[in-house]
Amino acid sequence: MGEGNLKIGVVGAGVMGSGHLEYLSREVPGVTVAALAEPDESLRKTVLDRFNLTCPGFNTLEDMLDGVDLDGVVVASPDRFHAESIRLCLSRQMPTLCEKPLAQSLEDAEELSGLAQQSLKDVGRPLIHLGFMRRFDPPFVEVKKLIESGELGAVLYVNASTRNVSSGNIKSEELLTNIAIHEVDTIRWLLSDEWSDLKVLKGRSTSAAPEGTQDPIVLTGSTSNGVVIVADIFANNTYGYDVRCELTFEKGVVRVGIWGDVSVVKNHEHPAHPSFALGENWIARFRQAYVNELLEWTGTLRGKKSSNLATVDDGLRALQVLNWVV
Ligand SMILES: NC(=O)c1ccc[n+]([C@@H]2O[C@H](COP(=O)([O-])OP(=O)(O)OC[C@H]3O[C@@H](n4cnc5c(N)ncnc54)[C@H](O)[C@@H]3O)[C@@H](O)[C@H]2O)c1
């Protein structure tokens, strides 16, 4: 693929799909949004109008693949459709960036891993990447560099939170496969280390959770190198979008705050900490991560290699770890 315009199709026009449409049409050079697949016709029209896009709309991914010539597809439909979308894209040898998770069940994920390995042999490059966008978030990238510099010694302990304001009709297992999966992937990637143990603590549930859903949950685990992890997942916190990560090193503490502010506590000094308002969802906090991820992914469509984009194997590994407690 040369330097010409890439024709990209987007699947799903909800929160994430409309975000990807915006970034692709406004922030990623050399890209044309060439089609949108979204079963809700009025939403499809509203979202295309919002970004002044005149591309054709379809009800399904299959109709879109049959109806337009595309260089790549971004899948942002609900989790339960990811496995079938990836199967279809692989069968058409269509490069695809699919939102997390790879699948909802380990069985589907294992099957997709086999199909992806076969397609790697057939095509010579990975066709499927996954939207673990924290790998492209500048604050998390900064922390990864700090870890790798060795400046603060080894990481001993990680304490993280992912807390959404509300999560619709989310079920207990989806706190793991939909939300906690970010923590599982981020920690593997940040530490270049594998999870070796995971447990879930369940306590009192919020009255804001759907009937029967355990919310919040606390994950405790460790990695092969012995780093202990405690992470809480809260799907319906009602008070404001709140993602934080604190890493305790041998010689200091590094925090990624709610707005991605990175503070380093060392040598008996703590940086100043102003107060601020919280967001309604993840879009404002991770906007740049989504844009950077799309820049990297469209680069692969032009033949560049990426060592940072999450692969089907990363998606499978995250589900294998979560399956210890699902
Ligand atoms: N990487 C991240 O930070 C992040 C954040 C939030 C959500 N997500 C993931 O993104 C995906 C979408 O989440 P969302 O919050 O945008 O959901 P959403 O419910 O806002 O939007 C999903 C859209 O997909 C449409 N849809 C349903 N079935 C479809 C199908 N078969 N083909 C095409 N479209 C279909 C729905 O009509 C809806 O408009 C989910 O898989 C979610 O886990 C990722």
mmCIF file of C-alpha atoms and ligand atoms in Angstrom:
data_model
loop_
_atom_site.group_PDB
_atom_site.id
_atom_site.type_symbol
_atom_site.label_atom_id
_atom_site.label_comp_id
_atom_site.label_asym_id
_atom_site.label_seq_id
_atom_site.Cartn_x
_atom_site.Cartn_y
_atom_site.Cartn_z
ATOM 1 C CA MET A 1 0.000 0.000 0.000
ATOM 2 C CA GLY A 2 1.493 3.372 -1.021
ATOM 3 C CA GLU A 3 0.919 6.876 0.348
ATOM 4 C CA GLY A 4 -2.533 7.333 -1.290
ATOM 5 C CA ASN A 5 -5.743 7.797 0.662
ATOM 6 C CA LEU A 6 -6.788 4.798 2.723
ATOM 7 C CA LYS A 7 -10.462 3.859 2.535
ATOM 8 C CA ILE A 8 -11.681 2.873 5.995
ATOM 9 C CA GLY A 9 -15.046 1.417 7.015
ATOM 10 C CA VAL A 10 -16.338 1.805 10.569
ATOM 11 C CA VAL A 11 -18.673 -0.663 12.311
ATOM 12 C CA GLY A 12 -20.945 0.763 15.018
ATOM 13 C CA ALA A 13 -21.890 4.427 15.493
ATOM 14 C CA GLY A 14 -22.206 4.503 19.278
ATOM 15 C CA VAL A 15 -19.859 6.236 21.713
ATOM 16 C CA MET A 16 -16.712 4.545 20.402
ATOM 17 C CA GLY A 17 -17.682 4.250 16.736
ATOM 18 C CA SER A 18 -18.591 7.929 16.467
ATOM 19 C CA GLY A 19 -15.308 8.773 18.212
ATOM 20 C CA HIS A 20 -13.332 6.705 15.686
ATOM 21 C CA LEU A 21 -15.283 8.362 12.838
ATOM 22 C CA GLU A 22 -14.329 11.767 14.187
ATOM 23 C CA TYR A 23 -10.627 10.934 14.695
ATOM 24 C CA LEU A 24 -10.343 9.193 11.314
ATOM 25 C CA SER A 25 -11.971 12.065 9.443
ATOM 26 C CA ARG A 26 -10.289 14.933 11.334
ATOM 27 C CA GLU A 27 -7.071 13.751 12.956
ATOM 28 C CA VAL A 28 -5.589 11.000 10.806
ATOM 29 C CA PRO A 29 -4.059 12.254 7.564
ATOM 30 C CA GLY A 30 -4.450 10.314 4.326
ATOM 31 C CA VAL A 31 -7.665 8.581 5.346
ATOM 32 C CA THR A 32 -11.154 8.637 3.859
ATOM 33 C CA VAL A 33 -14.061 7.297 5.886
ATOM 34 C CA ALA A 34 -15.579 5.239 3.077
ATOM 35 C CA ALA A 35 -18.504 3.485 4.821
ATOM 36 C CA LEU A 36 -20.364 3.059 8.086
ATOM 37 C CA ALA A 37 -22.150 -0.131 9.190
ATOM 38 C CA GLU A 38 -24.724 0.540 11.899
ATOM 39 C CA PRO A 39 -28.104 -1.216 12.210
ATOM 40 C CA ASP A 40 -29.804 1.833 13.742
ATOM 41 C CA GLU A 41 -30.578 3.806 10.589
ATOM 42 C CA SER A 42 -31.429 7.089 12.263
ATOM 43 C CA LEU A 43 -28.271 7.002 14.421
ATOM 44 C CA ARG A 44 -26.230 6.189 11.314
ATOM 45 C CA LYS A 45 -27.573 9.260 9.542
ATOM 46 C CA THR A 46 -27.199 11.527 12.589
ATOM 47 C CA VAL A 47 -23.574 10.535 13.130
ATOM 48 C CA LEU A 48 -22.600 10.832 9.446
ATOM 49 C CA ASP A 49 -24.239 14.288 9.330
ATOM 50 C CA ARG A 50 -22.421 15.333 12.543
ATOM 51 C CA PHE A 51 -19.071 14.846 10.819
ATOM 52 C CA ASN A 52 -20.234 15.999 7.353
ATOM 53 C CA LEU A 53 -19.580 12.548 5.914
ATOM 54 C CA THR A 54 -21.288 11.533 2.680
ATOM 55 C CA CYS A 55 -20.117 7.900 2.566
ATOM 56 C CA PRO A 56 -22.613 5.042 2.128
ATOM 57 C CA GLY A 57 -24.239 3.457 5.184
ATOM 58 C CA PHE A 58 -25.052 -0.230 5.714
ATOM 59 C CA ASN A 59 -26.910 -2.306 8.275
ATOM 60 C CA THR A 60 -24.196 -4.931 8.690
ATOM 61 C CA LEU A 61 -20.464 -5.440 8.334
ATOM 62 C CA GLU A 62 -21.103 -8.112 5.695
ATOM 63 C CA ASP A 63 -23.173 -5.717 3.551
ATOM 64 C CA MET A 64 -20.452 -3.097 3.955
ATOM 65 C CA LEU A 65 -17.689 -5.495 2.858
ATOM 66 C CA ASP A 66 -19.822 -6.573 -0.134
ATOM 67 C CA GLY A 67 -20.775 -2.998 -1.018
ATOM 68 C CA VAL A 68 -17.525 -0.987 -0.927
ATOM 69 C CA ASP A 69 -13.873 -1.464 -1.638
ATOM 70 C CA LEU A 70 -11.993 -0.884 1.645
ATOM 71 C CA ASP A 71 -8.388 -0.889 2.860
ATOM 72 C CA GLY A 72 -9.326 -1.493 6.483
ATOM 73 C CA VAL A 73 -12.159 -1.767 9.001
ATOM 74 C CA VAL A 74 -12.557 -0.410 12.545
ATOM 75 C CA VAL A 75 -15.003 -2.474 14.617
ATOM 76 C CA ALA A 76 -16.794 -0.660 17.453
ATOM 77 C CA SER A 77 -19.929 -2.777 17.832
ATOM 78 C CA PRO A 78 -20.902 -4.298 21.205
ATOM 79 C CA ASP A 79 -18.579 -6.983 22.632
ATOM 80 C CA ARG A 80 -20.853 -9.884 21.694
ATOM 81 C CA PHE A 81 -20.365 -9.194 17.953
ATOM 82 C CA HIS A 82 -16.558 -8.988 17.955
ATOM 83 C CA ALA A 83 -15.808 -12.686 17.381
ATOM 84 C CA GLU A 84 -18.103 -12.985 14.350
ATOM 85 C CA SER A 85 -16.825 -9.687 12.904
ATOM 86 C CA ILE A 86 -13.202 -10.807 13.222
ATOM 87 C CA ARG A 87 -14.012 -14.189 11.644
ATOM 88 C CA LEU A 88 -15.647 -12.400 8.706
ATOM 89 C CA CYS A 89 -12.789 -9.899 8.284
ATOM 90 C CA LEU A 90 -10.210 -12.702 8.391
ATOM 91 C CA SER A 91 -12.169 -14.660 5.772
ATOM 92 C CA ARG A 92 -11.984 -11.580 3.498
ATOM 93 C CA GLN A 93 -8.325 -10.878 4.409
ATOM 94 C CA MET A 94 -9.453 -7.434 5.579
ATOM 95 C CA PRO A 95 -7.098 -5.575 7.973
ATOM 96 C CA THR A 96 -9.119 -4.745 11.064
ATOM 97 C CA LEU A 97 -8.780 -2.771 14.271
ATOM 98 C CA CYS A 98 -11.387 -4.247 16.623
ATOM 99 C CA GLU A 99 -12.281 -2.724 19.954
ATOM 100 C CA LYS A 100 -11.567 -4.854 23.006
ATOM 101 C CA PRO A 101 -12.369 -7.586 23.942
ATOM 102 C CA LEU A 102 -11.259 -10.033 21.247
ATOM 103 C CA ALA A 103 -14.305 -12.162 22.178
ATOM 104 C CA GLN A 104 -16.528 -12.777 25.167
ATOM 105 C CA SER A 105 -15.615 -16.448 25.618
ATOM 106 C CA LEU A 106 -12.274 -18.194 25.811
ATOM 107 C CA GLU A 107 -13.489 -20.770 23.260
ATOM 108 C CA ASP A 108 -14.126 -18.057 20.651
ATOM 109 C CA ALA A 109 -10.804 -16.379 21.481
ATOM 110 C CA GLU A 110 -8.887 -19.644 21.027
ATOM 111 C CA GLU A 111 -10.586 -20.305 17.700
ATOM 112 C CA LEU A 112 -9.780 -16.753 16.513
ATOM 113 C CA SER A 113 -6.176 -17.189 17.560
ATOM 114 C CA GLY A 114 -5.930 -20.294 15.327
ATOM 115 C CA LEU A 115 -7.551 -18.444 12.402
ATOM 116 C CA ALA A 116 -5.264 -15.437 12.916
ATOM 117 C CA GLN A 117 -2.164 -17.677 12.933
ATOM 118 C CA GLN A 118 -3.282 -19.274 9.678
ATOM 119 C CA SER A 119 -3.897 -15.860 8.104
ATOM 120 C CA LEU A 120 -0.442 -14.704 9.261
ATOM 121 C CA LYS A 121 1.014 -17.624 7.283
ATOM 122 C CA ASP A 122 -1.186 -16.839 4.261
ATOM 123 C CA VAL A 123 -0.748 -13.052 4.195
ATOM 124 C CA GLY A 124 2.612 -12.598 5.919
ATOM 125 C CA ARG A 125 1.437 -9.909 8.377
ATOM 126 C CA PRO A 126 -1.123 -9.696 11.187
ATOM 127 C CA LEU A 127 -4.546 -8.696 9.858
ATOM 128 C CA ILE A 128 -6.252 -8.164 13.207
ATOM 129 C CA HIS A 129 -5.338 -5.655 15.913
ATOM 130 C CA LEU A 130 -7.218 -4.831 19.086
ATOM 131 C CA GLY A 131 -8.152 -1.506 20.669
ATOM 132 C CA PHE A 132 -6.144 -1.676 23.895
ATOM 133 C CA MET A 133 -5.548 2.047 23.581
ATOM 134 C CA ARG A 134 -3.768 2.636 26.898
ATOM 135 C CA ARG A 135 -0.683 1.369 25.039
ATOM 136 C CA PHE A 136 -0.887 4.656 23.080
ATOM 137 C CA ASP A 137 -1.835 6.973 25.934
ATOM 138 C CA PRO A 138 1.011 9.497 26.404
ATOM 139 C CA PRO A 139 0.962 9.300 30.260
ATOM 140 C CA PHE A 140 1.081 5.490 30.262
ATOM 141 C CA VAL A 141 3.803 5.573 27.575
ATOM 142 C CA GLU A 142 5.786 7.971 29.810
ATOM 143 C CA VAL A 143 5.450 5.570 32.762
ATOM 144 C CA LYS A 144 6.565 2.604 30.644
ATOM 145 C CA LYS A 145 9.702 4.560 29.662
ATOM 146 C CA LEU A 146 10.331 5.395 33.312
ATOM 147 C CA ILE A 147 10.043 1.727 34.286
ATOM 148 C CA GLU A 148 12.430 0.719 31.508
ATOM 149 C CA SER A 149 14.942 3.435 32.480
ATOM 150 C CA GLY A 150 15.438 1.715 35.863
ATOM 151 C CA GLU A 151 15.731 5.178 37.473
ATOM 152 C CA LEU A 152 13.493 4.244 40.415
ATOM 153 C CA GLY A 153 14.594 0.619 40.676
ATOM 154 C CA ALA A 154 12.243 -2.316 40.231
ATOM 155 C CA VAL A 155 8.438 -2.085 40.371
ATOM 156 C CA LEU A 156 7.210 -3.892 43.489
ATOM 157 C CA TYR A 157 3.499 -3.209 43.618
ATOM 158 C CA VAL A 158 0.720 -1.770 41.395
ATOM 159 C CA ASN A 159 -2.538 -0.313 42.635
ATOM 160 C CA ALA A 160 -5.011 0.622 39.890
ATOM 161 C CA SER A 161 -8.644 1.665 39.469
ATOM 162 C CA THR A 162 -10.968 1.714 36.476
ATOM 163 C CA ARG A 163 -14.294 3.275 37.376
ATOM 164 C CA ASN A 164 -17.057 4.229 34.955
ATOM 165 C CA VAL A 165 -19.899 6.587 35.826
ATOM 166 C CA SER A 166 -22.540 4.179 34.503
ATOM 167 C CA SER A 167 -22.473 1.004 32.419
ATOM 168 C CA GLY A 168 -26.051 0.304 31.295
ATOM 169 C CA ASN A 169 -27.243 -3.218 31.912
ATOM 170 C CA ILE A 170 -23.773 -4.646 32.559
ATOM 171 C CA LYS A 171 -23.553 -8.195 33.957
ATOM 172 C CA SER A 172 -21.098 -9.360 36.633
ATOM 173 C CA GLU A 173 -18.857 -11.263 34.187
ATOM 174 C CA GLU A 174 -18.676 -8.184 31.943
ATOM 175 C CA LEU A 175 -16.972 -6.213 34.717
ATOM 176 C CA LEU A 176 -14.141 -8.624 33.890
ATOM 177 C CA THR A 177 -14.346 -9.114 30.103
ATOM 178 C CA ASN A 178 -15.404 -5.527 29.300
ATOM 179 C CA ILE A 179 -13.659 -3.367 31.923
ATOM 180 C CA ALA A 180 -11.014 -5.270 33.924
ATOM 181 C CA ILE A 181 -9.553 -6.481 30.628
ATOM 182 C CA HIS A 182 -7.959 -3.009 30.271
ATOM 183 C CA GLU A 183 -6.084 -3.519 33.559
ATOM 184 C CA VAL A 184 -4.978 -7.012 32.561
ATOM 185 C CA ASP A 185 -3.547 -5.843 29.244
ATOM 186 C CA THR A 186 -2.115 -2.555 30.537
ATOM 187 C CA ILE A 187 -0.175 -4.217 33.340
ATOM 188 C CA ARG A 188 1.247 -6.955 31.055
ATOM 189 C CA TRP A 189 2.317 -4.274 28.584
ATOM 190 C CA LEU A 190 3.627 -1.741 31.131
ATOM 191 C CA LEU A 191 5.705 -4.261 33.085
ATOM 192 C CA SER A 192 6.645 -6.530 30.128
ATOM 193 C CA ASP A 193 5.630 -9.299 32.488
ATOM 194 C CA GLU A 194 2.910 -11.962 32.561
ATOM 195 C CA TRP A 195 0.149 -12.370 35.122
ATOM 196 C CA SER A 196 0.723 -15.527 37.152
ATOM 197 C CA ASP A 197 -2.193 -15.307 39.554
ATOM 198 C CA LEU A 198 -5.573 -13.535 39.767
ATOM 199 C CA LYS A 199 -8.326 -13.565 42.367
ATOM 200 C CA VAL A 200 -11.502 -11.513 42.801
ATOM 201 C CA LEU A 201 -12.827 -10.046 46.023
ATOM 202 C CA LYS A 202 -16.562 -9.383 46.053
ATOM 203 C CA GLY A 203 -18.205 -7.304 48.734
ATOM 204 C CA ARG A 204 -21.111 -4.947 49.056
ATOM 205 C CA SER A 205 -22.627 -3.898 45.704
ATOM 206 C CA THR A 206 -23.712 -0.371 44.862
ATOM 207 C CA SER A 207 -27.449 0.270 44.614
ATOM 208 C CA ALA A 208 -26.663 1.835 41.199
ATOM 209 C CA ALA A 209 -25.760 -1.594 39.753
ATOM 210 C CA PRO A 210 -28.314 -3.600 37.747
ATOM 211 C CA GLU A 211 -30.146 -6.291 39.748
ATOM 212 C CA GLY A 212 -27.837 -9.275 40.285
ATOM 213 C CA THR A 213 -24.629 -7.530 39.161
ATOM 214 C CA GLN A 214 -21.678 -7.498 41.560
ATOM 215 C CA ASP A 215 -20.251 -3.968 41.356
ATOM 216 C CA PRO A 216 -17.533 -3.039 42.353
ATOM 217 C CA ILE A 217 -15.045 -5.912 42.382
ATOM 218 C CA VAL A 218 -11.432 -5.915 43.551
ATOM 219 C CA LEU A 219 -8.822 -7.933 41.667
ATOM 220 C CA THR A 220 -5.717 -9.146 43.440
ATOM 221 C CA GLY A 221 -2.930 -10.837 41.575
ATOM 222 C CA SER A 222 0.732 -11.066 40.833
ATOM 223 C CA THR A 223 3.099 -11.385 37.901
ATOM 224 C CA SER A 224 5.843 -13.851 37.031
ATOM 225 C CA ASN A 225 8.404 -11.388 38.432
ATOM 226 C CA GLY A 226 6.491 -11.198 41.730
ATOM 227 C CA VAL A 227 4.876 -7.759 41.294
ATOM 228 C CA VAL A 228 1.707 -7.643 43.410
ATOM 229 C CA ILE A 229 -1.370 -6.018 41.837
ATOM 230 C CA VAL A 230 -4.539 -4.709 43.433
ATOM 231 C CA ALA A 231 -7.067 -3.206 41.026
ATOM 232 C CA ASP A 232 -10.647 -2.178 41.589
ATOM 233 C CA ILE A 233 -13.274 -2.175 38.873
ATOM 234 C CA PHE A 234 -16.371 -0.075 39.426
ATOM 235 C CA ALA A 235 -18.912 0.022 36.579
ATOM 236 C CA ASN A 236 -21.419 2.460 38.110
ATOM 237 C CA ASN A 237 -19.587 4.882 40.404
ATOM 238 C CA THR A 238 -22.017 7.784 39.638
ATOM 239 C CA TYR A 239 -19.418 10.393 40.711
ATOM 240 C CA GLY A 240 -17.218 10.813 37.603
ATOM 241 C CA TYR A 241 -14.955 8.864 35.236
ATOM 242 C CA ASP A 242 -11.960 7.754 37.262
ATOM 243 C CA VAL A 243 -8.984 5.780 35.954
ATOM 244 C CA ARG A 244 -5.827 5.797 38.071
ATOM 245 C CA CYS A 245 -2.687 3.755 38.361
ATOM 246 C CA GLU A 246 -0.041 3.933 41.071
ATOM 247 C CA LEU A 247 3.218 2.001 40.849
ATOM 248 C CA THR A 248 5.420 1.554 43.876
ATOM 249 C CA PHE A 249 9.080 1.177 42.968
ATOM 250 C CA GLU A 250 12.093 0.425 45.155
ATOM 251 C CA LYS A 251 12.954 4.158 45.218
ATOM 252 C CA GLY A 252 9.675 6.019 44.721
ATOM 253 C CA VAL A 253 6.069 6.078 43.603
ATOM 254 C CA VAL A 254 4.656 7.012 40.176
ATOM 255 C CA ARG A 255 1.002 7.932 39.795
ATOM 256 C CA VAL A 256 -1.082 8.336 36.660
ATOM 257 C CA GLY A 257 -3.909 10.542 37.866
ATOM 258 C CA ILE A 258 -7.482 10.863 36.678
ATOM 259 C CA TRP A 259 -6.670 13.248 33.818
ATOM 260 C CA GLY A 260 -3.454 11.464 32.920
ATOM 261 C CA ASP A 261 -1.301 13.694 35.114
ATOM 262 C CA VAL A 262 1.884 11.776 35.916
ATOM 263 C CA SER A 263 3.413 12.522 39.322
ATOM 264 C CA VAL A 264 6.635 11.095 40.629
ATOM 265 C CA VAL A 265 7.171 10.905 44.374
ATOM 266 C CA LYS A 266 10.865 10.486 45.239
ATOM 267 C CA ASN A 267 13.615 11.925 47.428
ATOM 268 C CA HIS A 268 11.094 12.954 50.117
ATOM 269 C CA GLU A 269 9.232 15.233 47.675
ATOM 270 C CA HIS A 270 5.583 15.130 46.569
ATOM 271 C CA PRO A 271 4.508 17.271 43.570
ATOM 272 C CA ALA A 272 1.641 19.781 43.909
ATOM 273 C CA HIS A 273 -1.831 18.402 43.262
ATOM 274 C CA PRO A 274 -4.555 20.847 42.113
ATOM 275 C CA SER A 275 -8.266 20.017 42.297
ATOM 276 C CA PHE A 276 -10.210 19.495 39.070
ATOM 277 C CA ALA A 277 -13.562 18.383 37.653
ATOM 278 C CA LEU A 278 -14.161 14.773 36.552
ATOM 279 C CA GLY A 279 -15.434 13.667 33.128
ATOM 280 C CA GLU A 280 -18.597 11.773 32.211
ATOM 281 C CA ASN A 281 -16.824 8.981 30.323
ATOM 282 C CA TRP A 282 -13.490 7.866 28.862
ATOM 283 C CA ILE A 283 -13.536 9.944 25.680
ATOM 284 C CA ALA A 284 -11.892 13.159 26.961
ATOM 285 C CA ARG A 285 -9.286 11.348 29.074
ATOM 286 C CA PHE A 286 -8.166 8.947 26.329
ATOM 287 C CA ARG A 287 -8.810 11.024 23.169
ATOM 288 C CA GLN A 288 -5.126 11.323 22.293
ATOM 289 C CA ALA A 289 -4.612 7.593 22.929
ATOM 290 C CA TYR A 290 -7.353 6.748 20.412
ATOM 291 C CA VAL A 291 -5.864 9.125 17.837
ATOM 292 C CA ASN A 292 -2.328 7.751 18.361
ATOM 293 C CA GLU A 293 -3.645 4.190 18.094
ATOM 294 C CA LEU A 294 -5.373 4.997 14.771
ATOM 295 C CA LEU A 295 -2.223 6.721 13.468
ATOM 296 C CA GLU A 296 -0.193 3.604 14.271
ATOM 297 C CA TRP A 297 -2.824 1.241 12.838
ATOM 298 C CA THR A 298 -3.210 3.178 9.554
ATOM 299 C CA GLY A 299 0.607 3.102 9.356
ATOM 300 C CA THR A 300 0.409 -0.712 9.305
ATOM 301 C CA LEU A 301 -2.032 -0.480 6.374
ATOM 302 C CA ARG A 302 0.756 1.322 4.509
ATOM 303 C CA GLY A 303 3.189 -1.480 5.292
ATOM 304 C CA LYS A 304 4.807 -0.201 8.531
ATOM 305 C CA LYS A 305 5.382 -2.723 11.311
ATOM 306 C CA SER A 306 3.988 -2.058 14.796
ATOM 307 C CA SER A 307 5.326 -3.630 17.949
ATOM 308 C CA ASN A 308 2.890 -1.739 20.171
ATOM 309 C CA LEU A 309 -0.567 -2.467 18.720
ATOM 310 C CA ALA A 310 -2.299 -5.274 20.607
ATOM 311 C CA THR A 311 -2.587 -8.516 18.629
ATOM 312 C CA VAL A 312 -5.047 -11.409 18.726
ATOM 313 C CA ASP A 313 -2.555 -13.189 21.000
ATOM 314 C CA ASP A 314 -2.652 -10.254 23.443
ATOM 315 C CA GLY A 315 -6.462 -10.427 23.383
ATOM 316 C CA LEU A 316 -6.359 -14.175 23.967
ATOM 317 C CA ARG A 317 -3.842 -13.827 26.821
ATOM 318 C CA ALA A 318 -6.034 -11.254 28.591
ATOM 319 C CA LEU A 319 -9.063 -13.566 28.354
ATOM 320 C CA GLN A 320 -7.015 -16.547 29.570
ATOM 321 C CA VAL A 321 -6.011 -14.572 32.688
ATOM 322 C CA LEU A 322 -9.586 -13.416 33.303
ATOM 323 C CA ASN A 323 -10.851 -16.948 32.778
ATOM 324 C CA TRP A 324 -9.081 -17.943 36.013
ATOM 325 C CA VAL A 325 -11.867 -16.058 37.813
ATOM 326 C CA VAL A 326 -14.834 -15.782 35.368
HETATM 327 N N1 LIG B 1 -10.982 1.015 24.085
HETATM 328 C C1 LIG B 1 -11.782 1.687 24.875
HETATM 329 O O1 LIG B 1 -11.376 2.566 25.601
HETATM 330 C C2 LIG B 1 -13.259 1.402 24.885
HETATM 331 C C3 LIG B 1 -14.101 2.217 25.629
HETATM 332 C C4 LIG B 1 -15.465 1.947 25.585
HETATM 333 C C5 LIG B 1 -15.949 0.912 24.835
HETATM 334 N N2 LIG B 1 -15.087 0.121 24.146
HETATM 335 C C6 LIG B 1 -15.590 -0.996 23.331
HETATM 336 O O2 LIG B 1 -16.120 -0.451 22.133
HETATM 337 C C7 LIG B 1 -17.259 -1.198 21.711
HETATM 338 C C8 LIG B 1 -18.435 -0.251 21.504
HETATM 339 O O3 LIG B 1 -18.711 0.395 22.723
HETATM 340 P P1 LIG B 1 -19.658 1.685 22.764
HETATM 341 O O4 LIG B 1 -19.492 2.244 24.123
HETATM 342 O O5 LIG B 1 -19.419 2.522 21.571
HETATM 343 O O6 LIG B 1 -21.092 0.985 22.630
HETATM 344 P P2 LIG B 1 -22.450 1.686 22.139
HETATM 345 O O7 LIG B 1 -23.534 0.824 22.671
HETATM 346 O O8 LIG B 1 -22.427 3.138 22.449
HETATM 347 O O9 LIG B 1 -22.391 1.540 20.543
HETATM 348 C C9 LIG B 1 -22.463 0.315 19.864
HETATM 349 C C10 LIG B 1 -23.126 0.581 18.525
HETATM 350 O O10 LIG B 1 -23.016 -0.600 17.716
HETATM 351 C C11 LIG B 1 -24.251 -0.796 17.043
HETATM 352 N N3 LIG B 1 -24.380 -2.202 16.694
HETATM 353 C C12 LIG B 1 -25.016 -3.186 17.349
HETATM 354 N N4 LIG B 1 -24.857 -4.342 16.690
HETATM 355 C C13 LIG B 1 -24.125 -4.093 15.604
HETATM 356 C C14 LIG B 1 -23.643 -4.889 14.550
HETATM 357 N N5 LIG B 1 -23.863 -6.204 14.508
HETATM 358 N N6 LIG B 1 -22.913 -4.290 13.581
HETATM 359 C C15 LIG B 1 -22.682 -2.970 13.637
HETATM 360 N N7 LIG B 1 -23.101 -2.157 14.649
HETATM 361 C C16 LIG B 1 -23.817 -2.730 15.604
HETATM 362 C C17 LIG B 1 -25.308 -0.325 18.031
HETATM 363 O O11 LIG B 1 -26.529 -0.025 17.366
HETATM 364 C C18 LIG B 1 -24.624 0.886 18.641
HETATM 365 O O12 LIG B 1 -24.914 2.063 17.910
HETATM 366 C C19 LIG B 1 -17.495 -2.252 22.787
HETATM 367 O O13 LIG B 1 -16.948 -3.462 22.366
HETATM 368 C C20 LIG B 1 -16.735 -1.741 23.995
HETATM 369 O O14 LIG B 1 -16.211 -2.776 24.812
HETATM 370 C C21 LIG B 1 -13.762 0.358 24.133
#
